[in-house]
mmCIF file of C-alpha atoms in Angstrom:
data_model
loop_
_atom_site.group_PDB
_atom_site.id
_atom_site.type_symbol
_atom_site.label_atom_id
_atom_site.label_comp_id
_atom_site.label_asym_id
_atom_site.label_seq_id
_atom_site.Cartn_x
_atom_site.Cartn_y
_atom_site.Cartn_z
ATOM 1 C CA UNK I 21 -139.225 -22.817 -18.834
ATOM 2 C CA UNK I 22 -142.261 -23.505 -16.742
ATOM 3 C CA UNK I 23 -141.558 -24.140 -13.098
ATOM 4 C CA UNK I 24 -143.939 -27.059 -13.009
ATOM 5 C CA UNK I 25 -142.426 -30.487 -13.082
ATOM 6 C CA UNK I 26 -141.873 -31.932 -16.511
ATOM 7 C CA UNK I 27 -142.115 -35.590 -17.308
ATOM 8 C CA UNK I 28 -140.979 -36.822 -20.662
ATOM 9 C CA UNK I 29 -141.603 -40.359 -21.783
ATOM 10 C CA UNK I 30 -140.653 -42.161 -24.912
ATOM 11 C CA UNK I 31 -141.159 -45.858 -25.419
ATOM 12 C CA UNK I 32 -139.644 -47.364 -28.528
ATOM 13 C CA UNK I 33 -141.359 -50.704 -28.957
ATOM 14 C CA UNK I 34 -139.259 -53.587 -30.187
ATOM 15 C CA UNK I 35 -139.698 -54.539 -33.818
ATOM 16 C CA UNK I 36 -138.370 -58.023 -33.203
ATOM 17 C CA UNK I 37 -140.595 -61.034 -33.679
ATOM 18 C CA UNK I 38 -140.709 -61.682 -29.948
ATOM 19 C CA UNK I 39 -143.512 -60.335 -27.784
ATOM 20 C CA UNK I 40 -142.134 -57.756 -25.369
ATOM 21 C CA UNK I 41 -143.551 -57.441 -21.889
ATOM 22 C CA UNK I 42 -142.392 -54.105 -20.576
ATOM 23 C CA UNK I 43 -142.301 -53.737 -16.793
ATOM 24 C CA UNK I 44 -144.917 -51.520 -15.217
ATOM 25 C CA UNK I 45 -143.222 -48.367 -13.988
ATOM 26 C CA UNK I 46 -144.550 -45.250 -12.313
ATOM 27 C CA UNK I 47 -142.035 -42.646 -13.394
ATOM 28 C CA UNK I 48 -141.495 -39.714 -11.010
ATOM 29 C CA UNK I 49 -141.439 -36.095 -12.216
ATOM 30 C CA UNK I 50 -138.316 -34.715 -13.864
ATOM 31 C CA UNK I 51 -137.375 -38.025 -15.423
ATOM 32 C CA UNK I 52 -137.305 -39.448 -18.916
ATOM 33 C CA UNK I 53 -138.199 -43.053 -19.651
ATOM 34 C CA UNK I 54 -136.910 -44.562 -22.879
ATOM 35 C CA UNK I 55 -136.688 -47.961 -24.499
ATOM 36 C CA UNK I 56 -134.502 -49.148 -27.358
ATOM 37 C CA UNK I 57 -133.446 -52.266 -29.223
ATOM 38 C CA UNK I 58 -129.885 -53.309 -29.888
ATOM 39 C CA UNK I 59 -128.197 -56.230 -31.552
ATOM 40 C CA UNK I 60 -124.891 -57.994 -32.006
ATOM 41 C CA UNK I 61 -123.964 -60.118 -35.007
ATOM 42 C CA UNK I 62 -120.962 -62.395 -35.334
ATOM 43 C CA UNK I 63 -119.849 -65.307 -37.482
ATOM 44 C CA UNK I 64 -120.470 -68.621 -35.689
ATOM 45 C CA UNK I 65 -117.475 -70.338 -34.142
ATOM 46 C CA UNK I 66 -119.110 -73.694 -33.422
ATOM 47 C CA UNK I 67 -120.990 -76.173 -35.597
ATOM 48 C CA UNK I 68 -123.347 -78.542 -33.810
ATOM 49 C CA UNK I 69 -124.333 -81.826 -35.423
ATOM 50 C CA UNK I 70 -127.158 -83.751 -33.790
ATOM 51 C CA UNK I 71 -128.403 -87.174 -34.779
ATOM 52 C CA UNK I 72 -130.182 -90.109 -33.221
ATOM 53 C CA UNK I 73 -129.511 -93.835 -33.195
ATOM 54 C CA UNK I 74 -132.715 -95.862 -33.109
ATOM 55 C CA UNK I 75 -132.944 -99.637 -33.561
ATOM 56 C CA UNK I 76 -135.654 -102.223 -33.039
ATOM 57 C CA UNK I 77 -135.439 -105.962 -32.420
ATOM 58 C CA UNK I 78 -137.447 -108.821 -30.998
ATOM 59 C CA UNK I 79 -135.960 -108.607 -27.497
ATOM 60 C CA UNK I 80 -134.548 -105.757 -25.436
ATOM 61 C CA UNK I 81 -131.173 -107.508 -25.266
ATOM 62 C CA UNK I 82 -130.997 -107.889 -29.038
ATOM 63 C CA UNK I 83 -131.993 -104.230 -29.476
ATOM 64 C CA UNK I 84 -129.243 -103.156 -27.064
ATOM 65 C CA UNK I 85 -126.683 -105.220 -28.964
ATOM 66 C CA UNK I 86 -127.703 -103.657 -32.271
ATOM 67 C CA UNK I 87 -127.613 -100.192 -30.758
ATOM 68 C CA UNK I 88 -124.103 -100.890 -29.423
ATOM 69 C CA UNK I 89 -122.930 -101.846 -32.910
ATOM 70 C CA UNK I 90 -124.486 -98.720 -34.411
ATOM 71 C CA UNK I 91 -122.870 -96.463 -31.814
ATOM 72 C CA UNK I 92 -119.518 -98.192 -32.369
ATOM 73 C CA UNK I 93 -119.762 -97.163 -36.031
ATOM 74 C CA UNK I 94 -120.226 -93.586 -34.854
ATOM 75 C CA UNK I 95 -117.031 -93.884 -32.802
ATOM 76 C CA UNK I 96 -115.180 -95.150 -35.868
ATOM 77 C CA UNK I 97 -116.417 -92.211 -37.959
ATOM 78 C CA UNK I 98 -115.157 -89.784 -35.331
ATOM 79 C CA UNK I 99 -111.755 -91.479 -35.070
ATOM 80 C CA UNK I 100 -111.429 -91.512 -38.864
ATOM 81 C CA UNK I 101 -111.818 -87.722 -38.807
ATOM 82 C CA UNK I 102 -109.265 -87.248 -36.035
ATOM 83 C CA UNK I 103 -111.785 -86.753 -33.232
ATOM 84 C CA UNK I 104 -111.913 -88.382 -29.825
ATOM 85 C CA UNK I 105 -115.301 -90.104 -29.326
ATOM 86 C CA UNK I 106 -115.473 -88.239 -26.020
ATOM 87 C CA UNK I 107 -116.018 -85.080 -28.073
ATOM 88 C CA UNK I 108 -119.572 -86.304 -28.695
ATOM 89 C CA UNK I 109 -122.188 -86.308 -25.958
ATOM 90 C CA UNK I 110 -125.231 -88.532 -25.434
ATOM 91 C CA UNK I 111 -128.382 -86.774 -24.272
ATOM 92 C CA UNK I 112 -130.668 -89.677 -23.444
ATOM 93 C CA UNK I 113 -131.134 -93.424 -23.821
ATOM 94 C CA UNK I 114 -134.596 -94.950 -23.949
ATOM 95 C CA UNK I 115 -135.975 -98.479 -24.240
ATOM 96 C CA UNK I 116 -139.567 -98.800 -25.397
ATOM 97 C CA UNK I 117 -141.650 -101.922 -25.918
ATOM 98 C CA UNK I 118 -143.378 -101.986 -29.284
ATOM 99 C CA UNK I 119 -146.969 -103.250 -29.296
ATOM 100 C CA UNK I 120 -149.198 -104.769 -31.910
ATOM 101 C CA UNK I 121 -152.093 -102.355 -31.502
ATOM 102 C CA UNK I 122 -154.249 -104.403 -33.844
ATOM 103 C CA UNK I 123 -154.159 -107.212 -31.317
ATOM 104 C CA UNK I 124 -156.807 -106.727 -28.590
ATOM 105 C CA UNK I 125 -154.302 -107.968 -26.019
ATOM 106 C CA UNK I 126 -151.758 -105.376 -27.207
ATOM 107 C CA UNK I 127 -149.039 -107.976 -27.538
ATOM 108 C CA UNK I 128 -145.405 -106.839 -27.328
ATOM 109 C CA UNK I 129 -143.790 -107.503 -30.710
ATOM 110 C CA UNK I 130 -140.375 -105.981 -30.094
ATOM 111 C CA UNK I 131 -138.266 -103.350 -28.369
ATOM 112 C CA UNK I 132 -136.843 -100.078 -29.620
ATOM 113 C CA UNK I 133 -133.635 -98.580 -28.213
ATOM 114 C CA UNK I 134 -133.086 -94.901 -28.987
ATOM 115 C CA UNK I 135 -130.343 -92.466 -28.079
ATOM 116 C CA UNK I 136 -129.340 -89.043 -29.360
ATOM 117 C CA UNK I 137 -125.801 -87.830 -29.985
ATOM 118 C CA UNK I 138 -124.504 -84.257 -30.190
ATOM 119 C CA UNK I 139 -121.145 -83.307 -31.669
ATOM 120 C CA UNK I 140 -119.656 -79.811 -31.548
ATOM 121 C CA UNK I 141 -117.012 -78.883 -34.096
ATOM 122 C CA UNK I 142 -114.666 -75.928 -34.325
ATOM 123 C CA UNK I 143 -113.231 -77.098 -37.652
ATOM 124 C CA UNK I 144 -116.046 -76.567 -40.151
ATOM 125 C CA UNK I 145 -114.147 -78.492 -42.856
ATOM 126 C CA UNK I 146 -115.010 -81.712 -40.995
ATOM 127 C CA UNK I 147 -118.770 -81.162 -41.294
ATOM 128 C CA UNK I 148 -119.100 -82.572 -44.808
ATOM 129 C CA UNK I 149 -117.040 -85.747 -44.289
ATOM 130 C CA UNK I 150 -118.645 -86.564 -40.947
ATOM 131 C CA UNK I 151 -122.248 -86.091 -42.071
ATOM 132 C CA UNK I 152 -121.579 -88.091 -45.240
ATOM 133 C CA UNK I 153 -119.846 -90.930 -43.399
ATOM 134 C CA UNK I 154 -122.621 -91.118 -40.816
ATOM 135 C CA UNK I 155 -125.133 -91.356 -43.653
ATOM 136 C CA UNK I 156 -123.094 -94.036 -45.408
ATOM 137 C CA UNK I 157 -122.860 -96.004 -42.164
ATOM 138 C CA UNK I 158 -126.666 -95.919 -42.023
ATOM 139 C CA UNK I 159 -126.652 -95.331 -38.264
ATOM 140 C CA UNK I 160 -129.087 -92.438 -38.045
ATOM 141 C CA UNK I 161 -132.549 -91.669 -39.362
ATOM 142 C CA UNK I 162 -131.803 -87.942 -39.512
ATOM 143 C CA UNK I 163 -129.068 -85.384 -38.933
ATOM 144 C CA UNK I 164 -129.396 -81.796 -37.796
ATOM 145 C CA UNK I 165 -126.753 -79.137 -38.394
ATOM 146 C CA UNK I 166 -126.769 -75.829 -36.555
ATOM 147 C CA UNK I 167 -124.261 -73.030 -36.023
ATOM 148 C CA UNK I 168 -123.777 -71.101 -32.806
ATOM 149 C CA UNK I 169 -121.364 -69.088 -30.673
ATOM 150 C CA UNK I 170 -119.462 -70.744 -27.876
ATOM 151 C CA UNK I 171 -119.464 -67.588 -25.756
ATOM 152 C CA UNK I 172 -123.106 -66.566 -26.023
ATOM 153 C CA UNK I 173 -122.951 -64.518 -22.820
ATOM 154 C CA UNK I 174 -120.427 -62.145 -24.388
ATOM 155 C CA UNK I 175 -122.653 -61.737 -27.453
ATOM 156 C CA UNK I 176 -125.624 -60.904 -25.212
ATOM 157 C CA UNK I 177 -123.544 -58.314 -23.363
ATOM 158 C CA UNK I 178 -122.613 -56.685 -26.687
ATOM 159 C CA UNK I 179 -126.276 -56.527 -27.676
ATOM 160 C CA UNK I 180 -127.173 -54.954 -24.318
ATOM 161 C CA UNK I 181 -124.422 -52.343 -24.763
ATOM 162 C CA UNK I 182 -125.823 -51.432 -28.184
ATOM 163 C CA UNK I 183 -129.397 -51.191 -26.854
ATOM 164 C CA UNK I 184 -128.342 -49.036 -23.894
ATOM 165 C CA UNK I 185 -126.339 -46.707 -26.142
ATOM 166 C CA UNK I 186 -129.392 -46.206 -28.340
ATOM 167 C CA UNK I 187 -131.650 -45.664 -25.332
ATOM 168 C CA UNK I 188 -129.313 -43.092 -23.809
ATOM 169 C CA UNK I 189 -128.982 -41.250 -27.129
ATOM 170 C CA UNK I 190 -132.768 -41.011 -27.364
ATOM 171 C CA UNK I 191 -133.021 -39.765 -23.794
ATOM 172 C CA UNK I 192 -130.276 -37.198 -24.374
ATOM 173 C CA UNK I 193 -132.053 -35.938 -27.499
ATOM 174 C CA UNK I 194 -135.308 -35.516 -25.591
ATOM 175 C CA UNK I 195 -133.581 -33.730 -22.743
ATOM 176 C CA UNK I 196 -131.801 -31.263 -25.026
ATOM 177 C CA UNK I 197 -134.954 -30.655 -27.064
ATOM 178 C CA UNK I 198 -136.830 -29.705 -23.913
ATOM 179 C CA UNK I 199 -134.027 -27.485 -22.692
ATOM 180 C CA UNK I 200 -132.942 -29.842 -19.963
ATOM 181 C CA UNK I 201 -129.804 -31.856 -19.257
ATOM 182 C CA UNK I 202 -129.747 -35.613 -18.960
ATOM 183 C CA UNK I 203 -128.836 -36.865 -15.501
ATOM 184 C CA UNK I 204 -127.934 -40.204 -13.979
ATOM 185 C CA UNK I 205 -129.554 -43.531 -14.754
ATOM 186 C CA UNK I 206 -132.252 -44.254 -12.182
ATOM 187 C CA UNK I 207 -133.708 -47.563 -13.397
ATOM 188 C CA UNK I 208 -133.155 -50.101 -16.182
ATOM 189 C CA UNK I 209 -134.510 -53.450 -17.360
ATOM 190 C CA UNK I 210 -132.981 -55.756 -19.949
ATOM 191 C CA UNK I 211 -134.253 -58.578 -22.190
ATOM 192 C CA UNK I 212 -132.010 -60.521 -24.569
ATOM 193 C CA UNK I 213 -132.891 -62.961 -27.333
ATOM 194 C CA UNK I 214 -131.052 -65.127 -29.801
ATOM 195 C CA UNK I 215 -132.722 -64.837 -33.165
ATOM 196 C CA UNK I 216 -134.143 -68.213 -34.242
ATOM 197 C CA UNK I 217 -132.782 -69.737 -37.401
ATOM 198 C CA UNK I 218 -134.325 -72.539 -39.425
ATOM 199 C CA UNK I 219 -132.604 -75.830 -38.666
ATOM 200 C CA UNK I 220 -132.174 -78.068 -41.713
ATOM 201 C CA UNK I 221 -132.930 -81.740 -41.198
ATOM 202 C CA UNK I 222 -131.100 -84.118 -43.508
ATOM 203 C CA UNK I 223 -132.994 -87.366 -43.970
ATOM 204 C CA UNK I 224 -130.937 -90.520 -44.073
ATOM 205 C CA UNK I 225 -132.477 -91.726 -47.312
ATOM 206 C CA UNK I 226 -131.539 -88.493 -49.100
ATOM 207 C CA UNK I 227 -128.011 -88.110 -47.794
ATOM 208 C CA UNK I 228 -127.004 -91.740 -48.128
ATOM 209 C CA UNK I 229 -127.585 -91.739 -51.886
ATOM 210 C CA UNK I 230 -125.124 -88.909 -52.470
ATOM 211 C CA UNK I 231 -121.906 -89.691 -54.308
ATOM 212 C CA UNK I 232 -118.870 -89.536 -52.019
ATOM 213 C CA UNK I 233 -117.076 -87.371 -54.591
ATOM 214 C CA UNK I 234 -119.874 -84.826 -54.608
ATOM 215 C CA UNK I 235 -119.191 -81.688 -52.518
ATOM 216 C CA UNK I 236 -121.081 -81.535 -49.256
ATOM 217 C CA UNK I 237 -124.154 -79.242 -49.213
ATOM 218 C CA UNK I 238 -122.324 -76.855 -46.858
ATOM 219 C CA UNK I 239 -119.094 -76.661 -48.864
ATOM 220 C CA UNK I 240 -117.897 -73.198 -50.043
ATOM 221 C CA UNK I 241 -120.843 -71.465 -48.377
ATOM 222 C CA UNK I 242 -120.500 -69.078 -45.445
ATOM 223 C CA UNK I 243 -122.428 -70.012 -42.293
ATOM 224 C CA UNK I 244 -125.126 -67.536 -41.384
ATOM 225 C CA UNK I 245 -124.189 -65.018 -38.712
ATOM 226 C CA UNK I 246 -125.491 -65.534 -35.210
ATOM 227 C CA UNK I 247 -127.674 -62.583 -34.210
ATOM 228 C CA UNK I 248 -128.460 -61.688 -30.619
ATOM 229 C CA UNK I 249 -130.915 -58.879 -29.859
ATOM 230 C CA UNK I 250 -131.571 -56.990 -26.661
ATOM 231 C CA UNK I 251 -134.211 -54.563 -25.426
ATOM 232 C CA UNK I 252 -133.372 -52.037 -22.742
ATOM 233 C CA UNK I 253 -135.819 -49.852 -20.826
ATOM 234 C CA UNK I 254 -134.111 -47.041 -18.937
ATOM 235 C CA UNK I 255 -135.226 -44.250 -16.637
ATOM 236 C CA UNK I 256 -132.975 -41.179 -16.405
ATOM 237 C CA UNK I 257 -133.150 -38.161 -14.140
ATOM 238 C CA UNK I 258 -133.436 -34.716 -15.701
ATOM 239 C CA UNK I 259 -131.433 -31.739 -14.525
#
């Protein structure tokens, strides 16, 4: 082996759909710099239903009263399915004056009260009844259903472990190929991502016309796995 210092570098660029910005690094001699992708997949353990309540009336007080009645119907739907209304969370509440833009004076013609509600479920069998009953109650213009993991941090850690294992294997292969031995880790950087999934939006007009005896769109299907990816850049010493 030549006595001169040897620097080996291998960068495995991520094939994920996310743009990767690798940190600038000036690697010293007798080191190997590698990068690798890893991932962790798991069945979702939480279903998240999001919907909005939006009403309009001539006065702000009348709009508030209508909104209160609509939200009370949501509470009844939750209680009917054995859920405490406190299980749902409200993200925002807005009151907006509605103008007649055709009128040069932009006259106020009414008020719109809007709020959004999020419900997380562990029991996926409740998804169909709840979404159908909300549609039948005619309280929301749209519903959004998404699946996720409650402990996302653990999933990210698993993805990082997989990426680091792949990076170290690549570095070890390079070291052995060059007649060297892989040493300690000198530097590392980590990026994690949750793979985006299309979120279906169920319009009120479409869902409300469904027959109550008809199986829910989600029934008998398996929710898509949640995928978390990670990219690890690592610098190892060579012996």
